[in-house]
CSV table of C-alpha atoms and ligand atoms in Angstrom, one decimal:
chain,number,residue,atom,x,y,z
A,1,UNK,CA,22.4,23.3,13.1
A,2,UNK,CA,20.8,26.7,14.1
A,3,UNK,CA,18.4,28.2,11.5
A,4,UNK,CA,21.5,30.7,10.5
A,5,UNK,CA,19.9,31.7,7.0
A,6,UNK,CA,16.8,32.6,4.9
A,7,UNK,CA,17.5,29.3,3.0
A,8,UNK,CA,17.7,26.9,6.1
A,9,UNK,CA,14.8,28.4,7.4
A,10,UNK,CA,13.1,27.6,4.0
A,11,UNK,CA,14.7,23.8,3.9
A,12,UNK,CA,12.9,23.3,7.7
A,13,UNK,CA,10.4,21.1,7.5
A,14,UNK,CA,6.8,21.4,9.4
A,15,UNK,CA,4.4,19.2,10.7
A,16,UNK,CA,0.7,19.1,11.8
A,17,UNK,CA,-1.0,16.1,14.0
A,18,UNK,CA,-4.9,15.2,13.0
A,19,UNK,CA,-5.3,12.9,16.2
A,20,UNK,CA,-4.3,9.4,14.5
A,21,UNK,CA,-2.9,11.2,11.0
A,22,UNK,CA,-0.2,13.2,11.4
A,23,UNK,CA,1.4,15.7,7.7
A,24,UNK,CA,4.5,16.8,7.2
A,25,UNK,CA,5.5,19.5,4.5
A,26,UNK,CA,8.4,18.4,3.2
A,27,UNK,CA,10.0,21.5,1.0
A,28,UNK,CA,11.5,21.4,-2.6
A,29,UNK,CA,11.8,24.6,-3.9
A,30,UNK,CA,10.6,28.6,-3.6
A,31,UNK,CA,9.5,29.0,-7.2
A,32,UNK,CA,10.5,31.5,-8.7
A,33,UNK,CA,8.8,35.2,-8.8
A,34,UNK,CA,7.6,35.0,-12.4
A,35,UNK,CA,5.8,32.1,-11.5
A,36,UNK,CA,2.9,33.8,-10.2
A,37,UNK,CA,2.1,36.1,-13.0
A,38,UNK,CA,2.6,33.4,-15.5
A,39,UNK,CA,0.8,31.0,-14.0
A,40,UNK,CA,-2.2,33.0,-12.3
A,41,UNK,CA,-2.4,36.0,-15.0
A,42,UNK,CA,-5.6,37.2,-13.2
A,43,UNK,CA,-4.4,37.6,-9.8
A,44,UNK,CA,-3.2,41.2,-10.5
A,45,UNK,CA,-2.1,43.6,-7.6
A,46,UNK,CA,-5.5,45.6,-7.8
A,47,UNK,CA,-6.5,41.5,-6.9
A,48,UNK,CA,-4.2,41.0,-4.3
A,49,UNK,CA,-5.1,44.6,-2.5
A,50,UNK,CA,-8.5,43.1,-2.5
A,51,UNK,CA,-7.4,40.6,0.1
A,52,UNK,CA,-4.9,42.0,2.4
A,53,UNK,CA,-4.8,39.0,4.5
A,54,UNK,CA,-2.3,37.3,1.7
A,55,UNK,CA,0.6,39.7,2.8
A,56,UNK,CA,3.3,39.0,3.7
A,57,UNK,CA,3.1,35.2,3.8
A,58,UNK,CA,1.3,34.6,0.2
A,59,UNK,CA,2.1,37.1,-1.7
A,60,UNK,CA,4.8,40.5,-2.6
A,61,UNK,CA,4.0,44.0,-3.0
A,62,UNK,CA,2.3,42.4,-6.5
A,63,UNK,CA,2.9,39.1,-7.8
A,64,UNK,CA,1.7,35.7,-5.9
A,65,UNK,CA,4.5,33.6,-4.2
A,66,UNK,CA,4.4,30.0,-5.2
A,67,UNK,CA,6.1,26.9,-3.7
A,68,UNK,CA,7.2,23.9,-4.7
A,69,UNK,CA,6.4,20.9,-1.5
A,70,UNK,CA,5.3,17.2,-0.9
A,71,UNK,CA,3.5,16.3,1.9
A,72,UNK,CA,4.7,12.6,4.0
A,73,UNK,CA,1.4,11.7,5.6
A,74,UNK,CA,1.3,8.3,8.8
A,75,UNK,CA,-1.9,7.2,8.9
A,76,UNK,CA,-2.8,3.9,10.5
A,77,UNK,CA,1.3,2.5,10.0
A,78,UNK,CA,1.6,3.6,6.8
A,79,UNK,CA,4.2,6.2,5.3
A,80,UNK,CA,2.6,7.9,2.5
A,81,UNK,CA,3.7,10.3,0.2
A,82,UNK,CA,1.3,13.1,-1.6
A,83,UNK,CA,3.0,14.5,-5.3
A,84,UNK,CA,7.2,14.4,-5.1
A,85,UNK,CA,7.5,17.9,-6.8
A,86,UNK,CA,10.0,18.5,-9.6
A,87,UNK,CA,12.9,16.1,-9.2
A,88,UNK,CA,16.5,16.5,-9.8
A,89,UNK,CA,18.4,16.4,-12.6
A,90,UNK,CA,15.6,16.4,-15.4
A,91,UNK,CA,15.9,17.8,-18.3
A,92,UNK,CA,13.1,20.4,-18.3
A,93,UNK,CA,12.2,23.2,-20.5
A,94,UNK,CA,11.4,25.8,-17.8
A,95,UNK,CA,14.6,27.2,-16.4
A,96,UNK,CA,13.0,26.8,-12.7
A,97,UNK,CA,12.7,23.1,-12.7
A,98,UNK,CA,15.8,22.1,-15.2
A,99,UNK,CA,18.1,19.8,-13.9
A,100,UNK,CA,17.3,20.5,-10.1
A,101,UNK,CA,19.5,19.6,-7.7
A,102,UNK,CA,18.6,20.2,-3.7
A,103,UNK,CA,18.8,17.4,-0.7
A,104,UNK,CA,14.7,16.9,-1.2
A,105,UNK,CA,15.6,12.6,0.0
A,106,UNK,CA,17.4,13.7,3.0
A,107,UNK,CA,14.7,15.9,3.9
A,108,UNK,CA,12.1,13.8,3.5
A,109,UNK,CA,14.3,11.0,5.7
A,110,UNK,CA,15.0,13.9,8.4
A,111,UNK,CA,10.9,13.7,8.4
A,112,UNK,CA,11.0,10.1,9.3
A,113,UNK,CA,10.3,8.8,5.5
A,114,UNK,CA,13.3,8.2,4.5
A,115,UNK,CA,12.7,6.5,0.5
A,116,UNK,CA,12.3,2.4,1.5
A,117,UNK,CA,10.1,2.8,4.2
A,118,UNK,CA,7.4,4.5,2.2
A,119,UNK,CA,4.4,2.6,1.5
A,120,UNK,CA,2.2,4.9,-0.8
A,121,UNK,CA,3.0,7.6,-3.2
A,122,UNK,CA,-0.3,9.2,-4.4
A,123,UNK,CA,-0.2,11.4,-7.9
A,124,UNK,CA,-2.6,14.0,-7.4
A,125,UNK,CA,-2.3,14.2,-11.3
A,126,UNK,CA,0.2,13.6,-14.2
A,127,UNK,CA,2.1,17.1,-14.7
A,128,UNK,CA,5.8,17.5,-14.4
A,129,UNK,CA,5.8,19.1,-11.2
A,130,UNK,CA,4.0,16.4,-9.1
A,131,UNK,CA,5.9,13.7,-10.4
A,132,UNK,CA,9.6,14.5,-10.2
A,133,UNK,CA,11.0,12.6,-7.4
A,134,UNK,CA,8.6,9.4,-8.4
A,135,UNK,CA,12.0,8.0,-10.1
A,136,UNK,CA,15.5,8.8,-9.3
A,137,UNK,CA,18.7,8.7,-11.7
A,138,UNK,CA,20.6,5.2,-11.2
A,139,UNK,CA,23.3,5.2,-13.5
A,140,UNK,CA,21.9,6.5,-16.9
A,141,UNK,CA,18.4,5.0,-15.8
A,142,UNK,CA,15.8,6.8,-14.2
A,143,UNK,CA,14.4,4.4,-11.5
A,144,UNK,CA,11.3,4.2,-8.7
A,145,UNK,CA,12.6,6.8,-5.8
A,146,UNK,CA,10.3,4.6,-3.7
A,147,UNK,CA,11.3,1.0,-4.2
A,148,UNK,CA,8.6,-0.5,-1.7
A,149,UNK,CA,5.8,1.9,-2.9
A,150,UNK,CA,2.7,1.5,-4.6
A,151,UNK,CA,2.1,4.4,-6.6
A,152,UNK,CA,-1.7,5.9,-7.1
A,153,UNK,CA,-3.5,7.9,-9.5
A,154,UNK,CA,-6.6,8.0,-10.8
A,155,UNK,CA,-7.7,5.7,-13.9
A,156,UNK,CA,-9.6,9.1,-15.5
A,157,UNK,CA,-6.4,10.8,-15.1
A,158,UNK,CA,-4.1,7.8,-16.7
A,159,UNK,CA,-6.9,7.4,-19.4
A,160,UNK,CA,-6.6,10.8,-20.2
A,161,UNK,CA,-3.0,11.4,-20.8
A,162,UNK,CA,-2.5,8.3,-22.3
A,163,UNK,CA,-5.1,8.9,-25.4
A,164,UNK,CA,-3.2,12.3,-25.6
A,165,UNK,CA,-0.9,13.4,-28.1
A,166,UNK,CA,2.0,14.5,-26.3
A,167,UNK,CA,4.3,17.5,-26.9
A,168,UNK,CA,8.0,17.1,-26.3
A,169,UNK,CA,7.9,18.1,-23.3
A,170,UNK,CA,5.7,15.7,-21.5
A,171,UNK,CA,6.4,13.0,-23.6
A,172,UNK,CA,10.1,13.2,-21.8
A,173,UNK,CA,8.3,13.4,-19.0
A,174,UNK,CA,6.4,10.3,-18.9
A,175,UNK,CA,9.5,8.5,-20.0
A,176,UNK,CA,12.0,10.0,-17.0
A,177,UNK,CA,9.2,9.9,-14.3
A,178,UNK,CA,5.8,7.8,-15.3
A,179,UNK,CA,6.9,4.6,-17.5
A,180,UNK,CA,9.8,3.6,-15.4
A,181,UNK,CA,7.3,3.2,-12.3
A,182,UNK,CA,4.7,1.5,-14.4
A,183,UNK,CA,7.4,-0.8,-15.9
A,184,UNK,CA,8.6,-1.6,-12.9
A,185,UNK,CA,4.8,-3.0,-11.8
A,186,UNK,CA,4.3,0.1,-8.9
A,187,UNK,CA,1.4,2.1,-10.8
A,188,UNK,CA,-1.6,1.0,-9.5
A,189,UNK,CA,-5.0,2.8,-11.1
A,190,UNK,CA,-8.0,3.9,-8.8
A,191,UNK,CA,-11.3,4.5,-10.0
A,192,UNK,CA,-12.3,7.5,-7.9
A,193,UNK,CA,-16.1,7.8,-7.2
A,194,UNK,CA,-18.1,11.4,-6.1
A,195,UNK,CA,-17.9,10.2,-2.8
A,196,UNK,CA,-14.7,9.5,-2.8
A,197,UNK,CA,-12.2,6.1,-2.4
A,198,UNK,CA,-10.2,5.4,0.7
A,199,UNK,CA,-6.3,4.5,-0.1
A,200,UNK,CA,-5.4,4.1,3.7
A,201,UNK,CA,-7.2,4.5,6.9
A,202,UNK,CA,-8.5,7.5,6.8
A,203,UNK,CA,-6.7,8.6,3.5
A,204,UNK,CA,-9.3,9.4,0.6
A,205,UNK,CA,-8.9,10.2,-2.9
A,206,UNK,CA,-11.8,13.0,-3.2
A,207,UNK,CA,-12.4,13.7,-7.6
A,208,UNK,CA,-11.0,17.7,-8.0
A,209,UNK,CA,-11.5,17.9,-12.0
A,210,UNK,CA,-11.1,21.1,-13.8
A,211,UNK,CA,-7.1,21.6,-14.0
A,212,UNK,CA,-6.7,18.3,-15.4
A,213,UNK,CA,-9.6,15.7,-15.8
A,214,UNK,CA,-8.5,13.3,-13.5
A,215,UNK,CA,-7.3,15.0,-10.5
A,216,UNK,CA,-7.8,14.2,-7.2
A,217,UNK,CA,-7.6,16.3,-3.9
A,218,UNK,CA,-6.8,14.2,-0.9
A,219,UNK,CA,-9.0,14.3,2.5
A,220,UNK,CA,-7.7,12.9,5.9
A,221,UNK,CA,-9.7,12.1,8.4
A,222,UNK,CA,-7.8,12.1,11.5
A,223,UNK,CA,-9.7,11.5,14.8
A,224,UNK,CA,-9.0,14.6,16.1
A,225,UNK,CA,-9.1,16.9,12.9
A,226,UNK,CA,-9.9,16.6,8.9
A,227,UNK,CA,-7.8,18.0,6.4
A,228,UNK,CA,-7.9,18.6,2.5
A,229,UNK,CA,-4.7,18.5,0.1
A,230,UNK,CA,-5.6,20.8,-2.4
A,231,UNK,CA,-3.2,19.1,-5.7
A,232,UNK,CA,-3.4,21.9,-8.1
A,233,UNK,CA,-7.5,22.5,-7.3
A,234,UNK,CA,-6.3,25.5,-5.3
A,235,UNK,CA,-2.9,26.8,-6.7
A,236,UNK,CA,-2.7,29.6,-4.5
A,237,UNK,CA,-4.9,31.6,-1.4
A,238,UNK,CA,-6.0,34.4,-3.4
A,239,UNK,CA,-7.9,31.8,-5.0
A,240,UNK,CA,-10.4,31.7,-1.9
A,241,UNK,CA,-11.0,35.7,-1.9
A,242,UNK,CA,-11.0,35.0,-5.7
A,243,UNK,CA,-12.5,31.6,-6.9
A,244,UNK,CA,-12.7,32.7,-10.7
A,245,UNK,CA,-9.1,33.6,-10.4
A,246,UNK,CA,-7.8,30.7,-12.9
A,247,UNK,CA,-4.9,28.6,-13.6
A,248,UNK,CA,-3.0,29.5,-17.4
A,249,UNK,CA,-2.8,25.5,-17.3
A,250,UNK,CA,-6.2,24.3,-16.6
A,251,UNK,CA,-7.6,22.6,-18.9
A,252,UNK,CA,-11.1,23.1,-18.5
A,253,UNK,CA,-11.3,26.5,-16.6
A,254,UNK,CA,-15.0,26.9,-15.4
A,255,UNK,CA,-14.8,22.7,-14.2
A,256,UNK,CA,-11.4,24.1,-12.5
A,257,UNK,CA,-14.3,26.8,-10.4
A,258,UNK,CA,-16.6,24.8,-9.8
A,259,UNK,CA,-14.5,22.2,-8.2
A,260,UNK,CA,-12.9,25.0,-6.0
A,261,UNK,CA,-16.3,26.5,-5.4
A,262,UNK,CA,-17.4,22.6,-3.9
A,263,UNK,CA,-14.2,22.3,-1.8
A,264,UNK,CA,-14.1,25.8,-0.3
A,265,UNK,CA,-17.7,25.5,1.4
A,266,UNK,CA,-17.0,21.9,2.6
A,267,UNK,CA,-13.9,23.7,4.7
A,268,UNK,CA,-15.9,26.6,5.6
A,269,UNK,CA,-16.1,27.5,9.1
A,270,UNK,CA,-15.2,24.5,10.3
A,271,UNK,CA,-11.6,23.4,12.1
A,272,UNK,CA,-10.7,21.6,9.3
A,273,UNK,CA,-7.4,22.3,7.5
A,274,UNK,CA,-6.7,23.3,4.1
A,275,UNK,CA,-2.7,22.5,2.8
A,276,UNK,CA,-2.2,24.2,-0.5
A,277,UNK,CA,0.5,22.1,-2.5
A,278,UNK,CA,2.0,25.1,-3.9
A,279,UNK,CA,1.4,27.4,-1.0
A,280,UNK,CA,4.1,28.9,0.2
A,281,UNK,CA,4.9,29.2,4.3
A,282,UNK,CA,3.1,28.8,6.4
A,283,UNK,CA,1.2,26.5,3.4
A,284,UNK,CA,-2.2,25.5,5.5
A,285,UNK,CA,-4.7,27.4,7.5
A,286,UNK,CA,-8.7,26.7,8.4
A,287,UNK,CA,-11.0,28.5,5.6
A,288,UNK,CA,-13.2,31.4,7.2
A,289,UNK,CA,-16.0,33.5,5.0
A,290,UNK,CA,-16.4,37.0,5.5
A,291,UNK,CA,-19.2,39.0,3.5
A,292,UNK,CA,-19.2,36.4,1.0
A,293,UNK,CA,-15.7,35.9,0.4
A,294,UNK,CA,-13.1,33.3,1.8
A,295,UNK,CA,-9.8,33.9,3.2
A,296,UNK,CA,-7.3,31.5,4.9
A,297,UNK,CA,-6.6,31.4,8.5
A,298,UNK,CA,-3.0,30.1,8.6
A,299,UNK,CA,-2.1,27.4,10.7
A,300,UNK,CA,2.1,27.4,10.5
A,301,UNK,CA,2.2,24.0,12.2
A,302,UNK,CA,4.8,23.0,14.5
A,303,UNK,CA,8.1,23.8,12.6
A,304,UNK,CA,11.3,21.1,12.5
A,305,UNK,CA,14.5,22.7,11.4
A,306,UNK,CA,16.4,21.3,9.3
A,307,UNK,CA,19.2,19.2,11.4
A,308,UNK,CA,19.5,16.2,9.1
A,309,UNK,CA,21.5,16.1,5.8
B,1,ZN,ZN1,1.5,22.0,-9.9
Protein backbone atom coordinates (compact mmCIF):
# COMPACT_ATOMS: atom_id res chain seq x y z
CA UNK A 1 0.00 0.00 0.00
CA UNK A 2 3.00 2.50 0.36
CA UNK A 3 4.58 3.54 -2.98
CA UNK A 4 7.62 0.85 -2.03
CA UNK A 5 8.95 0.66 -5.79
CA UNK A 6 9.77 2.48 -9.10
CA UNK A 7 6.95 0.27 -10.67
CA UNK A 8 4.18 1.28 -8.07
CA UNK A 9 5.01 4.62 -8.36
CA UNK A 10 4.58 4.29 -12.12
CA UNK A 11 1.11 2.15 -11.74
CA UNK A 12 -0.17 5.49 -9.46
CA UNK A 13 -2.65 7.12 -11.02
CA UNK A 14 -3.05 11.17 -11.18
CA UNK A 15 -5.68 13.43 -11.45
CA UNK A 16 -6.40 17.06 -12.44
CA UNK A 17 -9.91 19.11 -11.65
CA UNK A 18 -11.07 21.78 -14.64
CA UNK A 19 -13.92 23.22 -12.15
CA UNK A 20 -16.99 20.95 -13.47
CA UNK A 21 -14.49 18.37 -15.59
CA UNK A 22 -12.23 16.59 -13.67
CA UNK A 23 -9.01 13.92 -15.92
CA UNK A 24 -7.54 11.20 -14.63
CA UNK A 25 -4.30 9.53 -16.20
CA UNK A 26 -4.79 6.17 -15.98
CA UNK A 27 -1.19 4.30 -16.80
CA UNK A 28 -0.56 1.33 -19.11
CA UNK A 29 2.85 0.98 -19.85
CA UNK A 30 6.52 2.91 -19.92
CA UNK A 31 7.37 2.18 -23.52
CA UNK A 32 10.21 1.04 -24.02
CA UNK A 33 13.60 3.08 -24.66
CA UNK A 34 13.85 2.29 -28.46
CA UNK A 35 10.65 3.73 -28.82
CA UNK A 36 11.76 7.20 -29.06
CA UNK A 37 14.37 6.92 -31.61
CA UNK A 38 12.22 4.78 -33.68
CA UNK A 39 9.47 6.64 -33.57
CA UNK A 40 10.76 10.38 -33.52
CA UNK A 41 14.09 9.82 -35.62
CA UNK A 42 14.59 13.62 -35.62
CA UNK A 43 14.60 14.33 -32.09
CA UNK A 44 18.41 13.58 -31.76
CA UNK A 45 20.42 14.55 -28.48
CA UNK A 46 21.96 17.71 -30.23
CA UNK A 47 17.68 18.21 -30.36
CA UNK A 48 17.09 17.43 -26.95
CA UNK A 49 20.18 19.70 -25.59
CA UNK A 50 18.34 22.44 -27.44
CA UNK A 51 15.55 22.24 -24.83
CA UNK A 52 16.91 21.52 -21.52
CA UNK A 53 13.61 21.85 -19.89
CA UNK A 54 12.69 18.04 -21.15
CA UNK A 55 15.22 16.52 -18.55
CA UNK A 56 14.65 14.53 -16.47
CA UNK A 57 10.89 14.07 -16.82
CA UNK A 58 10.65 13.82 -20.85
CA UNK A 59 13.52 12.64 -21.83
CA UNK A 60 17.33 10.53 -20.99
CA UNK A 61 20.72 11.62 -21.46
CA UNK A 62 19.59 11.08 -25.42
CA UNK A 63 16.60 9.29 -26.53
CA UNK A 64 12.82 10.69 -25.74
CA UNK A 65 10.78 8.76 -23.06
CA UNK A 66 7.43 7.62 -24.24
CA UNK A 67 4.39 6.39 -22.34
CA UNK A 68 1.75 4.40 -22.93
CA UNK A 69 -1.86 6.07 -20.78
CA UNK A 70 -5.66 6.64 -21.12
CA UNK A 71 -7.24 9.39 -19.77
CA UNK A 72 -11.02 8.65 -17.66
CA UNK A 73 -12.63 12.12 -18.03
CA UNK A 74 -16.47 13.11 -15.56
CA UNK A 75 -17.91 15.72 -17.21
CA UNK A 76 -21.54 16.65 -16.58
CA UNK A 77 -22.37 12.71 -15.03
CA UNK A 78 -20.66 11.09 -17.56
CA UNK A 79 -17.60 8.53 -17.32
CA UNK A 80 -15.67 8.89 -20.38
CA UNK A 81 -12.83 7.26 -21.55
CA UNK A 82 -10.04 8.94 -24.10
CA UNK A 83 -7.87 5.94 -26.31
CA UNK A 84 -7.53 2.52 -24.03
CA UNK A 85 -3.78 2.04 -25.09
CA UNK A 86 -2.49 -1.42 -26.14
CA UNK A 87 -4.55 -4.10 -24.58
CA UNK A 88 -3.64 -7.34 -23.15
CA UNK A 89 -3.05 -10.42 -24.67
CA UNK A 90 -2.89 -9.32 -28.47
CA UNK A 91 -0.99 -10.78 -30.70
CA UNK A 92 1.15 -7.91 -31.92
CA UNK A 93 4.13 -7.68 -34.00
CA UNK A 94 6.15 -5.22 -31.84
CA UNK A 95 7.73 -7.05 -28.97
CA UNK A 96 6.54 -3.94 -26.57
CA UNK A 97 2.89 -4.38 -27.07
CA UNK A 98 2.68 -8.44 -27.72
CA UNK A 99 0.47 -10.14 -25.62
CA UNK A 100 0.42 -7.49 -22.70
CA UNK A 101 -0.58 -8.36 -19.60
CA UNK A 102 -0.75 -5.52 -16.62
CA UNK A 103 -3.91 -4.73 -14.18
CA UNK A 104 -4.80 -1.55 -16.70
CA UNK A 105 -9.10 -2.53 -15.54
CA UNK A 106 -8.33 -2.38 -11.96
CA UNK A 107 -6.67 0.70 -12.37
CA UNK A 108 -8.95 2.32 -14.22
CA UNK A 109 -11.79 1.06 -11.45
CA UNK A 110 -9.31 2.28 -8.48
CA UNK A 111 -9.93 5.78 -10.67
CA UNK A 112 -13.62 5.41 -10.07
CA UNK A 113 -14.37 3.96 -13.79
CA UNK A 114 -14.45 0.73 -13.23
CA UNK A 115 -15.53 -0.98 -17.05
CA UNK A 116 -19.76 -0.93 -16.77
CA UNK A 117 -20.04 2.41 -15.56
CA UNK A 118 -18.39 3.98 -18.48
CA UNK A 119 -20.46 5.94 -20.74
CA UNK A 120 -18.16 7.12 -23.64
CA UNK A 121 -14.99 5.76 -25.07
CA UNK A 122 -13.61 8.27 -27.61
CA UNK A 123 -10.88 6.86 -30.43
CA UNK A 124 -8.70 9.66 -30.98
CA UNK A 125 -7.81 7.51 -34.18
CA UNK A 126 -7.64 3.83 -35.40
CA UNK A 127 -3.89 2.67 -34.64
CA UNK A 128 -3.11 -0.25 -32.47
CA UNK A 129 -2.12 1.54 -29.62
CA UNK A 130 -5.31 3.63 -28.97
CA UNK A 131 -7.51 0.90 -29.32
CA UNK A 132 -6.35 -2.04 -27.18
CA UNK A 133 -8.49 -2.27 -24.25
CA UNK A 134 -11.78 -1.26 -26.52
CA UNK A 135 -12.44 -5.27 -26.44
CA UNK A 136 -11.35 -7.71 -23.86
CA UNK A 137 -10.72 -11.64 -24.37
CA UNK A 138 -13.98 -13.59 -23.22
CA UNK A 139 -13.27 -17.08 -23.83
CA UNK A 140 -11.62 -17.27 -27.31
CA UNK A 141 -13.71 -14.07 -28.26
CA UNK A 142 -12.52 -10.74 -28.11
CA UNK A 143 -15.48 -8.67 -26.65
CA UNK A 144 -16.42 -4.70 -25.88
CA UNK A 145 -14.22 -3.88 -22.55
CA UNK A 146 -16.94 -1.36 -22.07
CA UNK A 147 -20.31 -3.09 -22.27
CA UNK A 148 -22.49 0.23 -21.58
CA UNK A 149 -20.30 2.46 -23.87
CA UNK A 150 -20.75 4.23 -26.95
CA UNK A 151 -17.66 4.32 -28.70
CA UNK A 152 -16.61 7.51 -30.96
CA UNK A 153 -14.44 8.25 -33.74
CA UNK A 154 -14.49 10.34 -36.46
CA UNK A 155 -16.35 9.26 -39.84
CA UNK A 156 -13.01 10.75 -41.91
CA UNK A 157 -10.99 8.55 -39.83
CA UNK A 158 -13.48 5.25 -40.27
CA UNK A 159 -13.74 6.21 -43.99
CA UNK A 160 -10.26 6.24 -44.30
CA UNK A 161 -9.08 2.99 -42.93
CA UNK A 162 -11.82 1.25 -44.26
CA UNK A 163 -11.13 2.07 -48.09
CA UNK A 164 -7.44 1.01 -47.07
CA UNK A 165 -5.76 -2.01 -48.00
CA UNK A 166 -4.60 -3.36 -44.85
CA UNK A 167 -1.34 -5.12 -43.99
CA UNK A 168 -1.38 -8.03 -41.57
CA UNK A 169 -0.92 -6.33 -39.00
CA UNK A 170 -3.77 -3.98 -38.78
CA UNK A 171 -5.97 -6.14 -40.44
CA UNK A 172 -5.65 -8.39 -36.93
CA UNK A 173 -6.09 -5.42 -35.44
CA UNK A 174 -9.36 -4.38 -36.61
CA UNK A 175 -10.66 -7.86 -36.13
CA UNK A 176 -9.39 -8.22 -32.14
CA UNK A 177 -10.18 -4.54 -31.23
CA UNK A 178 -12.52 -2.51 -34.06
CA UNK A 179 -15.20 -5.08 -35.62
CA UNK A 180 -16.16 -6.79 -32.47
CA UNK A 181 -17.29 -3.20 -31.02
CA UNK A 182 -18.93 -2.29 -34.38
CA UNK A 183 -20.62 -5.81 -34.43
CA UNK A 184 -21.74 -5.46 -31.34
CA UNK A 185 -23.80 -1.91 -32.42
CA UNK A 186 -21.26 0.47 -29.90
CA UNK A 187 -19.30 2.40 -32.92
CA UNK A 188 -20.97 5.36 -33.35
CA UNK A 189 -19.38 7.85 -36.31
CA UNK A 190 -18.97 11.73 -35.76
CA UNK A 191 -18.63 14.09 -38.40
CA UNK A 192 -16.11 16.48 -36.91
CA UNK A 193 -16.44 20.09 -38.21
CA UNK A 194 -13.27 23.00 -38.00
CA UNK A 195 -14.94 24.27 -35.09
CA UNK A 196 -15.27 21.34 -33.56
CA UNK A 197 -18.41 18.81 -32.19
CA UNK A 198 -19.38 18.49 -28.59
CA UNK A 199 -19.66 14.65 -27.38
CA UNK A 200 -20.56 15.60 -23.73
CA UNK A 201 -20.87 18.82 -21.86
CA UNK A 202 -18.10 20.39 -22.40
CA UNK A 203 -16.26 17.45 -24.23
CA UNK A 204 -15.26 18.41 -27.88
CA UNK A 205 -13.96 16.56 -30.64
CA UNK A 206 -11.40 19.38 -32.20
CA UNK A 207 -10.12 17.80 -36.18
CA UNK A 208 -5.97 17.15 -35.47
CA UNK A 209 -5.15 15.68 -39.12
CA UNK A 210 -1.68 15.08 -40.28
CA UNK A 211 -0.72 11.64 -38.28
CA UNK A 212 -3.69 9.98 -39.57
CA UNK A 213 -6.51 11.78 -41.61
CA UNK A 214 -9.12 11.53 -39.30
CA UNK A 215 -7.76 12.29 -35.94
CA UNK A 216 -9.11 14.24 -33.51
CA UNK A 217 -7.61 16.02 -30.30
CA UNK A 218 -10.10 16.43 -27.51
CA UNK A 219 -10.74 20.02 -25.73
CA UNK A 220 -12.55 20.21 -22.27
CA UNK A 221 -13.95 23.01 -21.20
CA UNK A 222 -14.25 22.92 -17.56
CA UNK A 223 -15.64 26.10 -15.76
CA UNK A 224 -12.72 26.61 -14.03
CA UNK A 225 -9.98 25.63 -16.66
CA UNK A 226 -9.68 24.29 -20.56
CA UNK A 227 -7.62 21.57 -21.50
CA UNK A 228 -6.42 19.86 -24.85
CA UNK A 229 -5.80 15.91 -25.26
CA UNK A 230 -3.24 15.87 -27.68
CA UNK A 231 -4.04 11.90 -29.48
CA UNK A 232 -0.90 11.41 -31.30
CA UNK A 233 -0.99 15.44 -32.76
CA UNK A 234 1.80 15.95 -30.20
CA UNK A 235 3.68 12.55 -29.46
CA UNK A 236 6.08 13.99 -27.32
CA UNK A 237 7.26 17.78 -25.58
CA UNK A 238 10.19 18.22 -27.67
CA UNK A 239 7.74 18.60 -30.20
CA UNK A 240 6.84 22.22 -28.75
CA UNK A 241 10.63 23.45 -28.74
CA UNK A 242 10.65 21.52 -32.10
CA UNK A 243 7.30 21.55 -34.18
CA UNK A 244 8.94 20.10 -37.47
CA UNK A 245 10.17 17.30 -35.25
CA UNK A 246 7.96 14.50 -36.99
CA UNK A 247 6.35 11.22 -36.34
CA UNK A 248 8.05 7.96 -38.52
CA UNK A 249 4.10 7.07 -38.65
CA UNK A 250 2.47 10.12 -39.92
CA UNK A 251 1.03 9.85 -42.70
CA UNK A 252 0.99 13.12 -44.06
CA UNK A 253 4.02 14.85 -42.26
CA UNK A 254 3.76 18.65 -43.13
CA UNK A 255 -0.48 18.37 -42.35
CA UNK A 256 0.98 16.54 -39.01
CA UNK A 257 2.99 20.50 -38.48
CA UNK A 258 0.57 22.41 -39.30
CA UNK A 259 -1.96 20.90 -37.07
CA UNK A 260 0.61 21.08 -34.17
CA UNK A 261 1.57 24.59 -35.18
CA UNK A 262 -2.56 25.58 -34.84
CA UNK A 263 -2.89 23.76 -31.38
CA UNK A 264 0.36 25.03 -29.82
CA UNK A 265 -0.64 28.93 -30.22
CA UNK A 266 -4.26 28.21 -29.06
CA UNK A 267 -2.46 26.94 -25.56
CA UNK A 268 -0.03 29.66 -25.62
CA UNK A 269 0.24 31.68 -22.63
CA UNK A 270 -2.73 30.96 -21.36
CA UNK A 271 -3.69 28.54 -18.02
CA UNK A 272 -4.88 26.04 -20.20
CA UNK A 273 -3.52 22.50 -19.99
CA UNK A 274 -1.96 20.40 -22.47
CA UNK A 275 -2.01 16.27 -21.58
CA UNK A 276 0.17 14.51 -24.05
CA UNK A 277 -1.16 10.84 -24.59
CA UNK A 278 2.17 9.47 -24.75
CA UNK A 279 3.85 11.75 -22.38
CA UNK A 280 5.49 10.33 -19.85
CA UNK A 281 5.15 11.65 -15.95
CA UNK A 282 4.27 14.22 -15.04
CA UNK A 283 2.28 13.93 -18.74
CA UNK A 284 0.50 17.72 -18.83
CA UNK A 285 1.79 21.17 -18.16
CA UNK A 286 0.50 24.88 -19.45
CA UNK A 287 2.44 25.83 -22.93
CA UNK A 288 4.73 29.03 -22.44
CA UNK A 289 6.79 30.70 -25.56
CA UNK A 290 10.07 31.96 -25.07
CA UNK A 291 12.08 33.70 -28.04
CA UNK A 292 9.94 32.02 -30.46
CA UNK A 293 9.94 28.59 -29.18
CA UNK A 294 7.52 26.63 -26.86
CA UNK A 295 8.20 24.62 -23.98
CA UNK A 296 5.91 22.89 -21.42
CA UNK A 297 5.33 23.99 -17.95
CA UNK A 298 4.41 20.70 -16.16
CA UNK A 299 1.55 20.53 -14.13
CA UNK A 300 2.10 16.76 -12.17
CA UNK A 301 -1.56 16.88 -10.95
CA UNK A 302 -2.60 15.56 -7.75
CA UNK A 303 -1.14 12.06 -7.60
CA UNK A 304 -3.29 8.76 -6.32
CA UNK A 305 -1.21 5.78 -5.44
CA UNK A 306 -2.05 2.93 -6.43
CA UNK A 307 -4.11 1.14 -3.40
CA UNK A 308 -6.61 -0.74 -5.46
CA UNK A 309 -5.99 -4.15 -7.27
ZN1 LIG B 1 0.02 6.43 -30.41
Amino acid sequence: MSTATPEAAFHASARWSLGDIAVHRVDEIELPRQTGPWLLPHATKEVLDEAPWLRPDFADADVPRLASHSFAVEAGGLRIVVDTGIGNAKPRANPAWNGLDTDFPQRLAAAGFPPESVDLVITTHLHTDHVGWNTRLAGEDWVPAFPRARYLTSRTEWDHWAAADLDEARAQMFRDSVHPVRDAGQYDLVDVPEHGHEVAPGVLLVPAPGHTPGQVAVELRGSDRRALITGDSIHHPVQLSHPHVHSCVDIDSAEAVRTRARLLEGLADTDALLMGTHFPRPTAGTVRRTNGRYRLLAEPGVDIPATAA
